[in-house]
XYZ file of C-alpha atoms in Angstrom:
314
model
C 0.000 0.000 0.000
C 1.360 3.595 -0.950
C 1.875 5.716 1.982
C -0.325 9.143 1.684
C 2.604 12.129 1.395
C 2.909 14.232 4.121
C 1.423 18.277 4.357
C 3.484 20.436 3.329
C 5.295 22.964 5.445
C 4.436 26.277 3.048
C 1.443 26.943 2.072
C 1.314 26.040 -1.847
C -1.788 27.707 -3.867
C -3.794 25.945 -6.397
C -5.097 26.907 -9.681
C -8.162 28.508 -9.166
C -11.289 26.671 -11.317
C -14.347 26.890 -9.451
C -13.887 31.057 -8.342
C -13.322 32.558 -12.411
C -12.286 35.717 -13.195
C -15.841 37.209 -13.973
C -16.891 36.279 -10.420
C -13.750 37.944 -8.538
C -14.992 40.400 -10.887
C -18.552 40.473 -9.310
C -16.869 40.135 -6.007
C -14.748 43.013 -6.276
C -16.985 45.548 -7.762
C -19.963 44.645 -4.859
C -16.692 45.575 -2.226
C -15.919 48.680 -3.878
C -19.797 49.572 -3.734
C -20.275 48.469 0.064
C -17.493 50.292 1.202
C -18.527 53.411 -0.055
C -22.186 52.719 1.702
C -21.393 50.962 4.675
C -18.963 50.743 7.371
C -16.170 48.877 7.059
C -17.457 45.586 9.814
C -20.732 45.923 8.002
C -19.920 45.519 4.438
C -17.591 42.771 5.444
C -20.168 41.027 7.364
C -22.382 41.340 3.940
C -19.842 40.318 2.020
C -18.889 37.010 4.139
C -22.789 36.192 3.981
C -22.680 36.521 -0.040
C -19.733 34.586 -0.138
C -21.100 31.611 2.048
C -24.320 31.583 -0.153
C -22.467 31.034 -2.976
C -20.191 28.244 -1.549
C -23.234 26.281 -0.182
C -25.570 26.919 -3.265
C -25.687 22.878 -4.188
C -27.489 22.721 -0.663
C -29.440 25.760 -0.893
C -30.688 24.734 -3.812
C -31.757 21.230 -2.599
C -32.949 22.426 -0.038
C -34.878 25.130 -1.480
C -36.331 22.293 -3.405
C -37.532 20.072 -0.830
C -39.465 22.990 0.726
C -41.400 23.906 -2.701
C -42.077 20.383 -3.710
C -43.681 20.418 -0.198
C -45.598 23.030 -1.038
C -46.931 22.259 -4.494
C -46.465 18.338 -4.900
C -49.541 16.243 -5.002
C -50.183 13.055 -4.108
C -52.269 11.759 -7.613
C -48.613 13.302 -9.658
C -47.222 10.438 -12.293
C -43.903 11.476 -10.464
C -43.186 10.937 -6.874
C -42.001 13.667 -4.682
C -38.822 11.752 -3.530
C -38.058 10.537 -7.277
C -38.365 14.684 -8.132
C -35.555 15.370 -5.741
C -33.531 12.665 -6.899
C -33.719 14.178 -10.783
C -33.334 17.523 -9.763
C -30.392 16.953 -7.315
C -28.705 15.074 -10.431
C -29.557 17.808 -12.957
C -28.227 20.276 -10.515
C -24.938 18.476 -10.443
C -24.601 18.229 -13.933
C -24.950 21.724 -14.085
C -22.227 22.364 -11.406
C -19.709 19.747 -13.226
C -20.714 21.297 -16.896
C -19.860 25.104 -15.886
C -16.682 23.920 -13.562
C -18.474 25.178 -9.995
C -17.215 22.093 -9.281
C -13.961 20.099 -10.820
C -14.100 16.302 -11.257
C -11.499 15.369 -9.087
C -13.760 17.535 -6.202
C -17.204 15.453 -7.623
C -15.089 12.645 -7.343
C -14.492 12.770 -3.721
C -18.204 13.927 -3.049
C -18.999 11.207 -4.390
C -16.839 9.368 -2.014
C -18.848 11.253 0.559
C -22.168 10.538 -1.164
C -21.666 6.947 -0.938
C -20.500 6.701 2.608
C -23.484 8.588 3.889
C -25.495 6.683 1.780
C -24.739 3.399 3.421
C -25.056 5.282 7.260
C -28.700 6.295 5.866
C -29.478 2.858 4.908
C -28.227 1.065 8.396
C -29.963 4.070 10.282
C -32.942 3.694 8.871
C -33.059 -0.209 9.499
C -31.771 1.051 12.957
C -34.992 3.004 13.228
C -33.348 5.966 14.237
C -35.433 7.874 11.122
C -37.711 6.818 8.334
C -39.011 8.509 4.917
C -42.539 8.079 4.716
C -43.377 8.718 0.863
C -43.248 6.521 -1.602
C -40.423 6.761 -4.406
C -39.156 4.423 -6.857
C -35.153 5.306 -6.772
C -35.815 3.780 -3.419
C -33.408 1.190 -2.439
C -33.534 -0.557 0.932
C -36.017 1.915 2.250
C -33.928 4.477 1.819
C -34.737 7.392 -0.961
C -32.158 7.833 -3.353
C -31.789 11.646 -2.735
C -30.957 11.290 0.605
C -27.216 10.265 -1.047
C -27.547 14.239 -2.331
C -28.039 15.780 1.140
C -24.579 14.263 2.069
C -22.865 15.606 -1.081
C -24.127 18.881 -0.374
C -21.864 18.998 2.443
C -19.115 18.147 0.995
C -19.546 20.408 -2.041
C -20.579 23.208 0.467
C -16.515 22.405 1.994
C -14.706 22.173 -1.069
C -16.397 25.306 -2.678
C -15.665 27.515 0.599
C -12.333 26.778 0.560
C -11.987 27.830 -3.501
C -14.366 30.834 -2.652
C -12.836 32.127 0.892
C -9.250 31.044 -0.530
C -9.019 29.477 2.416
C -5.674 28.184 4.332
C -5.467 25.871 7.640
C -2.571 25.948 9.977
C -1.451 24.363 11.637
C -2.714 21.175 10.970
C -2.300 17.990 12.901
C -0.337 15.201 10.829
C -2.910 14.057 7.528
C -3.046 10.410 9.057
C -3.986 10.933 12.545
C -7.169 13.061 11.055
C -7.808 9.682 8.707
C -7.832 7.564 12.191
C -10.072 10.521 13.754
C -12.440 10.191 10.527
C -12.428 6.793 10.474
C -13.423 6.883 13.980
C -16.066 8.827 14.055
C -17.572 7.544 10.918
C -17.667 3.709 12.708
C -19.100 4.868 15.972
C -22.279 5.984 14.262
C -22.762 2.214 13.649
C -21.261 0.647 16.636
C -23.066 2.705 19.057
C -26.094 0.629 18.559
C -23.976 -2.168 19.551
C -21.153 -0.634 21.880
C -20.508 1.888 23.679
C -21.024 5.194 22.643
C -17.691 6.718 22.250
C -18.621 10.233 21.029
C -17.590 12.299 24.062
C -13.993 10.844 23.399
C -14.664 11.837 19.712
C -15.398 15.716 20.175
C -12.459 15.678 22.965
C -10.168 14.439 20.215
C -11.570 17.104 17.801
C -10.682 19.756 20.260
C -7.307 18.433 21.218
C -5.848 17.740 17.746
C -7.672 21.176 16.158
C -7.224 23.496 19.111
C -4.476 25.345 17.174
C -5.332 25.384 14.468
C -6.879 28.291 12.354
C -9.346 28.814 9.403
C -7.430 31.775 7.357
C -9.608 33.333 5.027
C -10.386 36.010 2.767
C -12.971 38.911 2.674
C -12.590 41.976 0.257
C -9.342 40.887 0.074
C -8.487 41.126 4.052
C -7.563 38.064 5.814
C -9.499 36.780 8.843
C -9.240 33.890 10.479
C -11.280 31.523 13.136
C -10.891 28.557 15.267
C -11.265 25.602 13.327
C -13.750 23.827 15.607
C -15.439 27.242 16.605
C -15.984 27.306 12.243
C -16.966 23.494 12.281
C -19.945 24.021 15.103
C -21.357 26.618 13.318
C -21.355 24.947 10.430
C -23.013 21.992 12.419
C -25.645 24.846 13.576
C -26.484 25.521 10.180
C -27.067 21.991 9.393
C -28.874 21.241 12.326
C -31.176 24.185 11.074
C -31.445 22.764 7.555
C -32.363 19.214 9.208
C -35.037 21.340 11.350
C -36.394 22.455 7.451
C -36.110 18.387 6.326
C -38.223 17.059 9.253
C -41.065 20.043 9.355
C -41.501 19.332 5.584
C -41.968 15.726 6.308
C -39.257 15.305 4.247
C -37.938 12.903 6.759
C -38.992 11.611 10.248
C -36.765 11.099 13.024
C -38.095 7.898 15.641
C -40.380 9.423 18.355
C -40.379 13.159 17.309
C -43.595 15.000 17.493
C -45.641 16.928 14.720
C -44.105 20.392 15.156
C -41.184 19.270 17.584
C -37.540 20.260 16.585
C -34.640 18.203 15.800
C -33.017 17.445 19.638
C -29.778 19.212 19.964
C -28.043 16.104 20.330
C -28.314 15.760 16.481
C -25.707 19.254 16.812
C -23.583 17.070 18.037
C -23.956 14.222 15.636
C -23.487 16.866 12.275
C -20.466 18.486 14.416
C -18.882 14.846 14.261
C -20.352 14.062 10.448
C -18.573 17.734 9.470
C -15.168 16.343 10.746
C -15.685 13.149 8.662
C -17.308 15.287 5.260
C -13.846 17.459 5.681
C -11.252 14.911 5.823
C -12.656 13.406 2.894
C -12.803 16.530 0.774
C -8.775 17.170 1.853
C -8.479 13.894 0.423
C -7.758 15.756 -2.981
C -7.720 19.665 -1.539
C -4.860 19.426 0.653
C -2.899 22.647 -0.833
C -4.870 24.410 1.743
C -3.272 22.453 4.500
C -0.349 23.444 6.060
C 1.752 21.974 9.176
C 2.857 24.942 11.061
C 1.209 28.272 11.971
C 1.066 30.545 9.095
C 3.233 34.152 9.556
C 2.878 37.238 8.027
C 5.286 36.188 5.315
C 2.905 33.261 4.329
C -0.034 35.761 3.964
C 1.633 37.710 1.678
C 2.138 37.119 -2.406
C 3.156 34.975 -4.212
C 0.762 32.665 -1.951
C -2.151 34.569 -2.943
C -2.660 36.046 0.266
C -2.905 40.458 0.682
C -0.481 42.074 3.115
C -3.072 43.106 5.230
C -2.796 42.958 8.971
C -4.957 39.489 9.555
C -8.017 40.021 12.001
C -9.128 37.411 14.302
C -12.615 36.663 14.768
């Protein structure tokens, strides 16, 4: 077996496919305009919200989907609901892979992603920790085929911020050791049916091996940078919110939750774990943005693609 290659100490940038010219464009001509409205914090904060729409639009768009077919679908349709997602969330990735929002070696490795979360939905719902209760035929094992799509979105959502926020982590633990941690916590959402539930460990190991390290990133061309498990639980927030939209559209049912009720917040906790496992795979092939010591001044600065502007921490 070929050993995977160590990260790199420097910071080495990629070519940039998925964030073209016309859209730095875009980007740069909404900063100029903000800036001369707003203040300075504010237009940033605008700016970071338009840039995370646009690195999670595969999920806002399925998910934007599941709500209208909600609203609209009905129940004497040729098509099922369920089967309608499936088409669309395929048509919608064709469209990513045919105007390169997304490269093949990153649909690749979603689909990686896809697959494994595919095979959790299918022992989960046979588990009868949640259930779909329409009818579909792309329907294998009980389990819509769709569902696979929600797990991509994830994983395109990580690889597209990173293009879009140019972003940089540092320092990060040894590649391997986040495999094992992966690994890990990919396993004990099977084996706790059986074994002990190991998760506590889990999100201690999360904290220990990503306690240094930062999230660089890039807003109007300023650098910022967060706590990498501070950025992973709110990313876990916004999933848990998006799971909140799944279950009150029926979309899904989880075993024992009332009409109306929310999503526990121990399912925070379960996406905080799943984000760790979604991100590992995804530096699978994006692992220029991976670096093994603490980025300095010097590493923010050209040819690295970084401005020379004082970093901010947030």
């Amino acid at each position: 077996m070929r050993a995977l290659p160590d990260l790199p100490e420097r910071v080495t940038p990629e070519p940039d496919v998925t964030y073209s010219t016309p859209t730095r464009r875009l980007e740069r001509r909404l900063g100029d305009w903000m800036r001369a409205r707003l203040p300075h914090a504010l237009a940033a904060f605008v700016m970071f919200v338009l840039k995370q729409g646009w690195a999670c639009l595969f999920g806002g768009l399925l998910l934007a989907a599941i709500i209208g077919t909600r609203l609209i679908w009905q129940d004497d349709w040729p098509l099922h609901r369920y089967d309608a997602l499936f088409l669309f969330a395929i048509a919608t990735q064709i469209v990513f892979l045919r105007f390169r929002l997304e490269t093949w070696e990153e649909a690749r490795v979603i689909l990686l992603f896809h697959l494994t979360g595919t095979a959790m939905e299918w022992f989960k719902v046979h588990a009868g920790s949640w259930g779909y209760p329409e009818p579909a035929i792309f329907m294998v094992m009980g389990v819509p085929l769709f569902s696979g799509f929600m797990y991509a979105a994830v994983g395109s959502y990580i690889a597209r911020a990173i293009r879009v926020f140019g972003m940089r982590f540092a320092p990060y633990p040894p590649f391997w050791i986040t495999m094992v941690l992966a690994i890990a916590i990919y396993l004990n959402f099977f084996a706790h049916h059986f074994l002990p539930d190991i998760r506590l460990a889990l999100f201690a190991a999360t904290l220990i091996l990503f306690a240094r390290t930062r999230v660089w990133f890039l807003i109007d061309g300023s650098p910022y940078w967060m706590p990498m498990p501070i950025s992973a639980l709110l990313a876990a927030f916004a999933l848990w919110v998006a799971e909140n939209v799944g279950t009150a559209t029926g979309t899904w049912i989880y075993s024992g939750q009332l009409p109306g009720q929310m999503v526990s917040l121990g399912k925070l906790g379960s996406w905080y774990l799943l984000l760790w496992v979604a991100f590992v795979t995804v530096t699978v092939v994006i692992r220029g943005a991976l670096s093994r010591r603490a980025l300095t001044r010097d590493d923010l600065a050209e040819p690295a693609g970084w401005p020379t502007a004082e970093p901010r921490g947030i």
